[in-house]
Each structure stands twice: as C-alpha cells, then as structure tokens.
Amino acid sequence: MKDPYSKPSMVRVGNPLYAKHGSSAQSYPLIRQSIEGAAIKDLVKKYGSPLFVFSERLMREKYRQAYDAVRSVYPNVRFGWSYKTNYLAAVCRVFHQEGALAEVVSQFEYEKARHHGVPGGQIIFNGPHKPMDALRRAVREGSMINADHFGELEDLETVGKELKKPVKVGVRLNLNAGIYPIWSRFGFNLENGQAAAAVRRVVSSKTLKLAGVHCHLGTFILDSAAYGRAAAKLSEFVRAAESMTGKPIEYLDLGGGIPSRSHLKGVYQPPEIAVPGVETYAAVLGANLKWLLSRKSPPRLLLENGRHLVDEAGYLITTVSAEKLLPDGRRAYVLDAGINILYTSTWYKFKIELDRETGGVMEPSILLGPLCMNIDVVDEAVLLPRLSRGQSMVLSPVGAYNVTQWMQFIQYRPAVVMVRESGEPLVIRRAETLADVTACENDLPDDEHRK
Ligand SMILES: *Cc1c(COP(=O)(O)O)cnc(C)c1O
C-alpha cells in the first residue's frame, strides 16, 4: 500500500530552539509506553485522555530519601506535607502514612486536613490570611500557628482571651538569604527589626507564648547555600528571642522550596545537572544547626517541602487532537490538555515522551492546548518527529501544583489515577461531569426560562 500523499513543505530553521538563550531541546524522540507497569494505551482506554497519573512508589521513595537525608544530620526532624502543592486525599494519605504532618495555608486547607483525619496538633497553619473562625478552631485544636503579621498576633490574643487559654504561636520571618526577589510580603522582616518587635509583642502578652520560628524562602531554590544562610540567620534570631522569652523554642521551621528535577525555563542546563540532590540541602542545614544539637533537648526541626516530594511522581497523558502547519512554518499540534490543567507550563518545560516510535525528521513544533485562547500553549518550541492524530504522549514532571491550580475553564477537569505499589491503577479523582459543574449554580426560576 502506498503512503497517502501529503504536500511537501519547507521548514525554516530559524526558531527559538536555536536562539542563544533558548532552552536546550530534546534532539531525539523519547518513547514511553507505560507508567509503573501500567500501559499508556490501557490507561487511556479505561480512564480517558487527558489523564493525570501518579506513582505511589516514587512518592514514597522521594519522601524516604529526603527524610533520611535530613534525619541523618538532625534527628529531631518532622516534615509537614505542603497541602497546596497537591491536596488530593490519596496523595496526602501517602505522605501522612510516611509520617508527615500537614502544612496548610488557608482555612480551606485546614478543614481538608482535618477531613483527612489529621489531628489539629499535627497541623502547621501558615498563610497571610487566617479568618477569626479558623484561628479559633486552630487554637482549640492545638495546631502550630505561624503568625504572619501584627494583626494576627492581636487576633490570636483575642481568641486566647475568649477561650481562656494561653496561645502558642510561631512567628514567620522573611529575610535576605541571597534569594531574589525576597518574599518580603510574608511574615515579619528580620533585617529591619520587625521580627524582633513581633517577639517583644508576644512577650508583652499574658496570653501569647512563643513556640517557634518559621521561614519559607520561596520555591524551586537551586542555590542550596541559601538554606545555610537562612539557618544561620534564624539561629541568631532564636538566640535573641530565647533571651527575651527566657524559654527555649519548641520548633524551628525552614519551610519548603527544595526543587524537583524539573526544567525551569531560562535555566540552560538540564535538570539532572542544574538541580542539586536533596543530600546537598540536608548537609547545608546540618552544618548550620549543629549548635542546636548540642542542647540536651534540641528543638524540633520542621521542613515543609511539597514540590520536591511529589513533582516527579506525576505524569500527564495527553492526546493529539489536530495537526496543522502555521504560516511561520512551525508544525502545530492541538492537544486535549492545555494551560487549564497545566498551570506550571508557564515556568517549566516538560519532558515529552511519545507513545510510539515515529520515523522521519525532527521538526520544530509547537504544542497547543484545547482552549479557545491564544495563550494556551504547552510548549512553544520543541523538536518532534511528525505526530499523528490520536497518538498520545506523556508530559512530566507535573505532580506539583497542577492538580491544585487547574481550572474548570472551557473544559472539564480530567481523572487522576494513582498506580499503586502493586501496579494496580486506582482512580483517586474521577473526571468531572456537567453535574459537578452545575451543582453550585442557581438558575433563574423555571417560569422565567423562556422570557
Ligand atoms: C508553598 C509553601 C511550601 C511548599 O513549597 P514547595 O516549593 O512546594 O516545597 C512550604 N511552606 C509554605 C509556607 C508555603 O507557602
């Protein structure tokens, strides 16, 4: 049988791929036909496309590797699982089973953690906006509340008086650890004395008791030394705070931010080279917290990593819906997944693995999403062999922030599957239906429908 005729075309090799500061590109197609033993073809047939797929094995492996690395340098450590990174119940369950506390940044996340059965005492409550009702519950249930601003200290004092009980509080600090921009909008600034003023405010209160010190530098922090600088500055602050309160602190919380092996746009080196291993971060922390270890009972070290633990465990299967040639010569493919469910595509370039071997030359291609929006681009420049309609590909890593920041915009949100350690796929969030979307709505009364 002859191949069907297709009109010849010229391809202009003047493409962002080859620009001086362009991203490094895959120069040969990567192939993937299964995830943790589950065939892509079967997954799509059974659960549809697009489809998020999580590997339980990888989540546990990542957690244990990171936890062991930190525990070996600072034994009294607990991890708080960052809910906003991925708060699907089954994902949280895996990390809680591994020993993680819950780290939440809103009333909604607090309620979700409680709904998962996490006791209040095992919740770290962060975030710039904590309504009074949320604070009341958190205080009653004994969670670790890290105050973000002076108004919150006042609110906590009010709650303590209402409930006639002392309120333990942590203070969140922002500081210059050489990471720019500095996330100075969260917490009390160290360098300008605001943080010390916050401790004085706590000390002057009969109700508030200083329990801990918190700092979250930012996310995807490639410079591991920044954690050393932050730990050193926090240490000095802890010494000063303890001399004001006359009591040792209970915990020192260094937040999250350790990167996953993901390709941040603008970082030229591939993630295998650009992203340090978690052991590097642990060593830096250990070196700067040694003085605390010499205490009879060292305070608890808390870390709140999200991205590092879950990102690489998440994959997205997506399918080619259409193929077209753009006027500038680029080959364009319309996928069934776009920025509606891949929020992180703004910053990260995903690894692309095709479901089959395809011959032919590699062409500069653009991957478009299914939205009726010009900005719906999954990858603006990638070398791919000619793809056909109906073929699938796997994008990764997508485990962090996508299934929380996704939107029900134009399209339904797809199903999420976890491939269990046994190799069995389990639906951990079914695909949305029209009924889900309309459930919260209220139309005008029936008799007005035809007017
Ligand atoms: C988002 C967030 C985290 C988790 O950050 P990652 O970069 O995903 O590790 C931890 N702590 C706080 C306070 C956060 O806001």
CSV table of N, CA and C in Angstrom, one decimal, residues 47-176:
chain,number,residue,atom,x,y,z
A,47,TYR,N,-9.6,5.1,31.4
A,47,TYR,CA,-9.9,6.4,32.1
A,47,TYR,C,-10.0,7.6,31.3
A,48,GLY,N,-9.7,7.5,30.0
A,48,GLY,CA,-9.8,8.7,29.1
A,48,GLY,C,-8.5,9.5,29.0
A,49,SER,N,-8.6,10.5,28.1
A,49,SER,CA,-7.5,11.4,28.0
A,49,SER,C,-8.0,12.8,27.9
A,50,PRO,N,-7.4,13.7,28.5
A,50,PRO,CA,-6.1,13.6,29.3
A,50,PRO,C,-6.3,12.9,30.6
A,51,LEU,N,-5.2,12.5,31.1
A,51,LEU,CA,-5.2,11.7,32.4
A,51,LEU,C,-4.0,12.0,33.2
A,52,PHE,N,-4.2,12.4,34.5
A,52,PHE,CA,-3.0,12.5,35.4
A,52,PHE,C,-2.7,11.2,36.0
A,53,VAL,N,-1.5,10.8,36.1
A,53,VAL,CA,-1.1,9.5,36.6
A,53,VAL,C,0.0,9.7,37.7
A,54,PHE,N,-0.2,9.3,38.9
A,54,PHE,CA,0.8,9.4,40.0
A,54,PHE,C,1.3,8.0,40.3
A,55,SER,N,2.6,8.0,40.6
A,55,SER,CA,3.3,6.8,41.0
A,55,SER,C,3.4,6.8,42.6
A,56,GLU,N,2.7,5.9,43.2
A,56,GLU,CA,2.8,5.8,44.7
A,56,GLU,C,4.2,5.4,45.1
A,57,ARG,N,4.9,4.5,44.3
A,57,ARG,CA,6.2,4.1,44.6
A,57,ARG,C,7.2,5.3,44.6
A,58,LEU,N,7.1,6.2,43.6
A,58,LEU,CA,8.0,7.3,43.5
A,58,LEU,C,7.8,8.3,44.7
A,59,MET,N,6.5,8.5,45.0
A,59,MET,CA,6.2,9.4,46.1
A,59,MET,C,6.9,9.0,47.4
A,60,ARG,N,6.7,7.7,47.7
A,60,ARG,CA,7.3,7.1,48.9
A,60,ARG,C,8.8,7.2,48.9
A,61,GLU,N,9.3,6.8,47.7
A,61,GLU,CA,10.8,6.8,47.6
A,61,GLU,C,11.4,8.2,47.8
A,62,LYS,N,10.8,9.2,47.2
A,62,LYS,CA,11.2,10.6,47.3
A,62,LYS,C,11.2,11.0,48.8
A,63,TYR,N,10.1,10.7,49.4
A,63,TYR,CA,9.9,11.1,50.8
A,63,TYR,C,11.0,10.5,51.7
A,64,ARG,N,11.2,9.2,51.5
A,64,ARG,CA,12.1,8.5,52.4
A,64,ARG,C,13.5,9.0,52.2
A,65,GLN,N,13.9,9.2,50.9
A,65,GLN,CA,15.2,9.7,50.6
A,65,GLN,C,15.5,11.0,51.2
A,66,ALA,N,14.5,11.9,51.1
A,66,ALA,CA,14.6,13.3,51.7
A,66,ALA,C,14.7,13.2,53.2
A,67,TYR,N,13.7,12.4,53.8
A,67,TYR,CA,13.6,12.3,55.2
A,67,TYR,C,14.9,11.7,55.8
A,68,ASP,N,15.4,10.7,55.2
A,68,ASP,CA,16.6,10.0,55.7
A,68,ASP,C,17.8,11.0,55.7
A,69,ALA,N,17.8,11.7,54.6
A,69,ALA,CA,19.0,12.7,54.4
A,69,ALA,C,19.0,13.7,55.5
A,70,VAL,N,17.8,14.3,55.9
A,70,VAL,CA,17.8,15.3,56.9
A,70,VAL,C,17.9,14.7,58.3
A,71,ARG,N,17.3,13.5,58.5
A,71,ARG,CA,17.4,12.9,59.8
A,71,ARG,C,18.8,12.5,60.2
A,72,SER,N,19.6,12.2,59.1
A,72,SER,CA,21.0,11.8,59.4
A,72,SER,C,21.8,12.9,59.9
A,73,VAL,N,21.4,14.2,59.6
A,73,VAL,CA,22.1,15.3,60.1
A,73,VAL,C,21.4,16.0,61.3
A,74,TYR,N,20.1,15.8,61.4
A,74,TYR,CA,19.3,16.4,62.5
A,74,TYR,C,18.2,15.5,62.9
A,75,PRO,N,18.4,14.6,63.9
A,75,PRO,CA,17.5,13.5,64.2
A,75,PRO,C,16.1,14.0,64.6
A,76,ASN,N,15.9,15.1,65.3
A,76,ASN,CA,14.6,15.6,65.7
A,76,ASN,C,13.9,16.4,64.6
A,77,VAL,N,13.6,15.7,63.5
A,77,VAL,CA,13.0,16.4,62.4
A,77,VAL,C,11.7,15.8,62.0
A,78,ARG,N,10.7,16.7,61.6
A,78,ARG,CA,9.4,16.2,61.1
A,78,ARG,C,9.2,17.0,59.8
A,79,PHE,N,8.6,16.3,58.8
A,79,PHE,CA,8.2,17.0,57.6
A,79,PHE,C,6.7,17.4,57.7
A,80,GLY,N,6.4,18.5,57.2
A,80,GLY,CA,4.9,18.9,57.0
A,80,GLY,C,4.6,18.9,55.6
A,81,TRP,N,3.6,18.1,55.2
A,81,TRP,CA,3.3,18.0,53.8
A,81,TRP,C,2.6,19.2,53.3
A,82,SER,N,3.1,19.9,52.3
A,82,SER,CA,2.6,21.2,51.8
A,82,SER,C,1.3,20.9,51.1
A,83,TYR,N,0.1,21.2,51.7
A,83,TYR,CA,-1.1,20.8,51.0
A,83,TYR,C,-1.4,21.5,49.7
A,84,LYS,N,-0.9,22.8,49.6
A,84,LYS,CA,-1.3,23.5,48.4
A,84,LYS,C,-0.6,22.9,47.2
A,85,THR,N,0.5,22.2,47.4
A,85,THR,CA,1.3,21.6,46.3
A,85,THR,C,0.4,20.4,45.6
A,86,ASN,N,-0.3,19.7,46.5
A,86,ASN,CA,-1.2,18.7,45.9
A,86,ASN,C,-2.0,18.2,47.1
A,87,TYR,N,-3.3,18.6,47.2
A,87,TYR,CA,-4.1,18.2,48.3
A,87,TYR,C,-5.1,17.1,48.0
A,88,LEU,N,-4.9,16.3,47.0
A,88,LEU,CA,-5.8,15.2,46.7
A,88,LEU,C,-5.7,14.2,47.9
A,89,ALA,N,-6.8,13.7,48.4
A,89,ALA,CA,-6.8,12.9,49.6
A,89,ALA,C,-5.8,11.8,49.6
A,90,ALA,N,-5.8,11.0,48.5
A,90,ALA,CA,-4.9,9.8,48.4
A,90,ALA,C,-3.4,10.2,48.4
A,91,VAL,N,-3.1,11.4,47.8
A,91,VAL,CA,-1.7,11.8,47.8
A,91,VAL,C,-1.3,12.2,49.3
A,92,CYS,N,-2.2,13.0,49.9
A,92,CYS,CA,-1.9,13.4,51.3
A,92,CYS,C,-1.8,12.1,52.2
A,93,ARG,N,-2.6,11.2,51.9
A,93,ARG,CA,-2.6,9.9,52.7
A,93,ARG,C,-1.3,9.2,52.7
A,94,VAL,N,-0.7,9.2,51.5
A,94,VAL,CA,0.6,8.5,51.3
A,94,VAL,C,1.6,9.2,52.2
A,95,PHE,N,1.6,10.6,52.1
A,95,PHE,CA,2.7,11.3,52.9
A,95,PHE,C,2.4,11.2,54.4
A,96,HIS,N,1.1,11.2,54.8
A,96,HIS,CA,0.8,11.1,56.2
A,96,HIS,C,1.2,9.7,56.7
A,97,GLN,N,1.0,8.7,55.9
A,97,GLN,CA,1.4,7.4,56.2
A,97,GLN,C,3.0,7.3,56.4
A,98,GLU,N,3.7,8.1,55.6
A,98,GLU,CA,5.1,8.1,55.7
A,98,GLU,C,5.6,8.9,57.0
A,99,GLY,N,4.6,9.6,57.6
A,99,GLY,CA,5.0,10.3,58.8
A,99,GLY,C,4.9,11.8,58.8
A,100,ALA,N,4.4,12.3,57.7
A,100,ALA,CA,4.3,13.8,57.5
A,100,ALA,C,3.2,14.4,58.3
A,101,LEU,N,3.4,15.6,58.9
A,101,LEU,CA,2.4,16.4,59.4
A,101,LEU,C,1.7,17.1,58.2
A,102,ALA,N,0.6,17.9,58.5
A,102,ALA,CA,0.0,18.6,57.4
A,102,ALA,C,0.5,20.1,57.5
A,103,GLU,N,0.9,20.7,56.4
A,103,GLU,CA,1.2,22.1,56.3
A,103,GLU,C,0.1,22.8,55.5
A,104,VAL,N,-0.6,23.7,56.1
A,104,VAL,CA,-1.8,24.3,55.4
A,104,VAL,C,-1.6,25.8,55.4
A,105,VAL,N,-2.2,26.5,54.4
A,105,VAL,CA,-2.0,27.9,54.3
A,105,VAL,C,-3.4,28.6,54.2
A,106,SER,N,-4.5,27.9,54.5
A,106,SER,CA,-5.8,28.6,54.5
A,106,SER,C,-6.7,27.8,55.3
A,107,GLN,N,-7.9,28.5,55.6
A,107,GLN,CA,-9.0,27.8,56.3
A,107,GLN,C,-9.4,26.5,55.5
A,108,PHE,N,-9.6,26.7,54.2
A,108,PHE,CA,-10.0,25.5,53.4
A,108,PHE,C,-9.0,24.4,53.6
A,109,GLU,N,-7.7,24.6,53.5
A,109,GLU,CA,-6.7,23.5,53.6
A,109,GLU,C,-6.7,23.0,55.0
A,110,TYR,N,-6.9,23.8,56.0
A,110,TYR,CA,-7.0,23.3,57.4
A,110,TYR,C,-8.2,22.3,57.5
A,111,GLU,N,-9.3,22.8,57.0
A,111,GLU,CA,-10.5,21.9,57.0
A,111,GLU,C,-10.3,20.6,56.3
A,112,LYS,N,-9.6,20.7,55.2
A,112,LYS,CA,-9.3,19.5,54.4
A,112,LYS,C,-8.4,18.5,55.1
A,113,ALA,N,-7.4,19.1,55.8
A,113,ALA,CA,-6.5,18.2,56.6
A,113,ALA,C,-7.3,17.5,57.7
A,114,ARG,N,-8.2,18.3,58.4
A,114,ARG,CA,-9.0,17.7,59.4
A,114,ARG,C,-9.9,16.6,58.9
A,115,HIS,N,-10.5,16.9,57.7
A,115,HIS,CA,-11.3,15.9,57.0
A,115,HIS,C,-10.6,14.6,56.7
A,116,HIS,N,-9.3,14.8,56.4
A,116,HIS,CA,-8.4,13.6,56.2
A,116,HIS,C,-8.1,12.8,57.5
A,117,GLY,N,-8.5,13.4,58.6
A,117,GLY,CA,-8.3,12.7,59.9
A,117,GLY,C,-7.0,13.2,60.6
A,118,VAL,N,-6.4,14.2,60.1
A,118,VAL,CA,-5.2,14.7,60.7
A,118,VAL,C,-5.6,15.5,62.0
A,119,PRO,N,-5.1,15.1,63.2
A,119,PRO,CA,-5.4,15.9,64.4
A,119,PRO,C,-4.8,17.3,64.3
A,120,GLY,N,-5.5,18.2,65.0
A,120,GLY,CA,-5.1,19.6,65.0
A,120,GLY,C,-3.6,19.8,65.4
A,121,GLY,N,-3.2,19.0,66.3
A,121,GLY,CA,-1.8,19.1,66.8
A,121,GLY,C,-0.8,18.7,65.8
A,122,GLN,N,-1.3,18.1,64.7
A,122,GLN,CA,-0.3,17.7,63.7
A,122,GLN,C,-0.5,18.6,62.4
A,123,ILE,N,-1.0,19.8,62.6
A,123,ILE,CA,-1.2,20.7,61.5
A,123,ILE,C,-0.3,22.0,61.7
A,124,ILE,N,0.5,22.3,60.8
A,124,ILE,CA,1.2,23.6,60.8
A,124,ILE,C,0.3,24.6,60.0
A,125,PHE,N,-0.1,25.6,60.6
A,125,PHE,CA,-1.0,26.6,60.0
A,125,PHE,C,-0.3,27.8,59.6
A,126,ASN,N,0.0,28.0,58.3
A,126,ASN,CA,0.7,29.2,57.8
A,126,ASN,C,-0.3,30.0,56.9
A,127,GLY,N,0.2,31.0,56.3
A,127,GLY,CA,-0.6,31.8,55.4
A,127,GLY,C,-0.9,33.2,55.9
A,128,PRO,N,-1.0,34.1,54.9
A,128,PRO,CA,-1.2,35.6,55.2
A,128,PRO,C,-2.6,35.9,55.6
A,129,HIS,N,-3.6,35.0,55.4
A,129,HIS,CA,-5.0,35.3,55.7
A,129,HIS,C,-5.6,34.2,56.5
A,130,LYS,N,-5.8,34.4,57.8
A,130,LYS,CA,-6.4,33.4,58.6
A,130,LYS,C,-7.6,34.0,59.3
A,131,PRO,N,-8.8,33.7,58.9
A,131,PRO,CA,-10.0,34.3,59.5
A,131,PRO,C,-10.2,33.9,60.9
A,132,MET,N,-10.9,34.8,61.7
A,132,MET,CA,-11.0,34.5,63.1
A,132,MET,C,-11.5,33.1,63.4
A,133,ASP,N,-12.5,32.7,62.7
A,133,ASP,CA,-13.1,31.4,62.9
A,133,ASP,C,-12.1,30.3,62.7
A,134,ALA,N,-11.2,30.5,61.7
A,134,ALA,CA,-10.2,29.5,61.5
A,134,ALA,C,-9.2,29.5,62.7
A,135,LEU,N,-8.8,30.7,63.2
A,135,LEU,CA,-7.9,30.8,64.3
A,135,LEU,C,-8.5,30.2,65.5
A,136,ARG,N,-9.8,30.4,65.8
A,136,ARG,CA,-10.5,29.8,66.9
A,136,ARG,C,-10.3,28.3,66.9
A,137,ARG,N,-10.6,27.7,65.8
A,137,ARG,CA,-10.6,26.3,65.7
A,137,ARG,C,-9.1,25.8,65.8
A,138,ALA,N,-8.2,26.4,65.2
A,138,ALA,CA,-6.8,26.0,65.3
A,138,ALA,C,-6.3,26.1,66.7
A,139,VAL,N,-6.7,27.1,67.4
A,139,VAL,CA,-6.2,27.3,68.8
A,139,VAL,C,-6.8,26.2,69.7
A,140,ARG,N,-8.1,26.0,69.5
A,140,ARG,CA,-8.8,25.0,70.3
A,140,ARG,C,-8.2,23.6,70.0
A,141,GLU,N,-7.8,23.3,68.8
A,141,GLU,CA,-7.3,22.0,68.4
A,141,GLU,C,-5.8,21.9,68.6
A,142,GLY,N,-5.2,23.0,69.0
A,142,GLY,CA,-3.8,22.9,69.3
A,142,GLY,C,-2.8,22.8,68.2
A,143,SER,N,-3.1,23.5,67.0
A,143,SER,CA,-2.2,23.4,65.9
A,143,SER,C,-1.1,24.4,66.0
A,144,MET,N,-0.1,24.2,65.2
A,144,MET,CA,1.1,25.1,65.2
A,144,MET,C,0.8,26.2,64.3
A,145,ILE,N,0.5,27.4,64.9
A,145,ILE,CA,0.1,28.5,64.1
A,145,ILE,C,1.3,29.5,63.9
A,146,ASN,N,1.7,29.7,62.7
A,146,ASN,CA,2.8,30.7,62.5
A,146,ASN,C,2.2,32.0,62.0
A,147,ALA,N,2.4,33.0,62.9
A,147,ALA,CA,1.7,34.3,62.6
A,147,ALA,C,2.4,35.0,61.5
A,148,ASP,N,1.6,35.7,60.7
A,148,ASP,CA,2.2,36.4,59.5
A,148,ASP,C,2.3,37.9,59.7
A,149,HIS,N,1.6,38.5,60.6
A,149,HIS,CA,1.6,39.9,60.8
A,149,HIS,C,1.1,40.3,62.2
A,150,PHE,N,1.3,41.6,62.5
A,150,PHE,CA,0.9,42.0,63.9
A,150,PHE,C,-0.6,41.9,64.2
A,151,GLY,N,-1.4,42.1,63.2
A,151,GLY,CA,-2.9,42.0,63.3
A,151,GLY,C,-3.2,40.6,63.8
A,152,GLU,N,-2.5,39.6,63.2
A,152,GLU,CA,-2.8,38.2,63.6
A,152,GLU,C,-2.4,37.9,65.0
A,153,LEU,N,-1.3,38.6,65.5
A,153,LEU,CA,-1.0,38.4,66.9
A,153,LEU,C,-2.1,38.9,67.8
A,154,GLU,N,-2.7,40.1,67.4
A,154,GLU,CA,-3.8,40.6,68.1
A,154,GLU,C,-5.0,39.7,68.1
A,155,ASP,N,-5.3,39.1,66.9
A,155,ASP,CA,-6.4,38.2,66.8
A,155,ASP,C,-6.2,37.0,67.7
A,156,LEU,N,-5.0,36.5,67.7
A,156,LEU,CA,-4.7,35.3,68.5
A,156,LEU,C,-4.8,35.6,70.0
A,157,GLU,N,-4.5,36.8,70.4
A,157,GLU,CA,-4.6,37.2,71.7
A,157,GLU,C,-6.1,37.3,72.1
A,158,THR,N,-6.9,37.8,71.2
A,158,THR,CA,-8.4,37.9,71.4
A,158,THR,C,-8.9,36.5,71.6
A,159,VAL,N,-8.5,35.6,70.7
A,159,VAL,CA,-9.0,34.2,70.7
A,159,VAL,C,-8.6,33.5,72.0
A,160,GLY,N,-7.4,33.7,72.5
A,160,GLY,CA,-6.9,33.2,73.7
A,160,GLY,C,-7.8,33.7,74.9
A,161,LYS,N,-8.1,35.0,74.9
A,161,LYS,CA,-8.9,35.5,76.0
A,161,LYS,C,-10.3,34.9,76.0
A,162,GLU,N,-10.9,34.8,74.8
A,162,GLU,CA,-12.2,34.2,74.6
A,162,GLU,C,-12.2,32.8,75.2
A,163,LEU,N,-11.2,32.0,74.8
A,163,LEU,CA,-11.2,30.6,75.2
A,163,LEU,C,-10.5,30.4,76.5
A,164,LYS,N,-10.1,31.5,77.1
A,164,LYS,CA,-9.4,31.4,78.4
A,164,LYS,C,-8.3,30.4,78.5
A,165,LYS,N,-7.5,30.5,77.4
A,165,LYS,CA,-6.3,29.6,77.4
A,165,LYS,C,-5.1,30.3,76.8
A,166,PRO,N,-3.9,30.0,77.2
A,166,PRO,CA,-2.7,30.5,76.6
A,166,PRO,C,-2.6,30.0,75.1
A,167,VAL,N,-2.1,30.9,74.3
A,167,VAL,CA,-2.0,30.5,72.8
A,167,VAL,C,-0.5,30.4,72.4
A,168,LYS,N,-0.1,29.2,72.0
A,168,LYS,CA,1.2,29.1,71.5
A,168,LYS,C,1.3,29.6,70.1
A,169,VAL,N,2.3,30.4,69.8
A,169,VAL,CA,2.4,31.0,68.4
A,169,VAL,C,3.9,30.9,67.9
A,170,GLY,N,4.0,30.7,66.6
A,170,GLY,CA,5.2,30.8,65.9
A,170,GLY,C,5.2,32.1,65.2
A,171,VAL,N,6.4,32.6,64.9
A,171,VAL,CA,6.5,33.8,64.1
A,171,VAL,C,7.1,33.5,62.7
A,172,ARG,N,6.5,33.9,61.7
A,172,ARG,CA,7.1,33.8,60.4
A,172,ARG,C,8.0,34.9,60.0
A,173,LEU,N,9.2,34.6,59.6
A,173,LEU,CA,10.2,35.7,59.3
A,173,LEU,C,10.4,35.7,57.8
A,174,ASN,N,10.7,36.9,57.2
A,174,ASN,CA,11.3,36.9,55.9
A,174,ASN,C,12.7,37.5,56.1
A,175,LEU,N,13.6,37.1,55.3
A,175,LEU,CA,15.0,37.5,55.5
A,175,LEU,C,15.7,37.4,54.1
A,176,ASN,N,16.9,38.1,54.1
A,176,ASN,CA,17.7,38.1,52.9
A,176,ASN,C,18.7,36.9,53.0
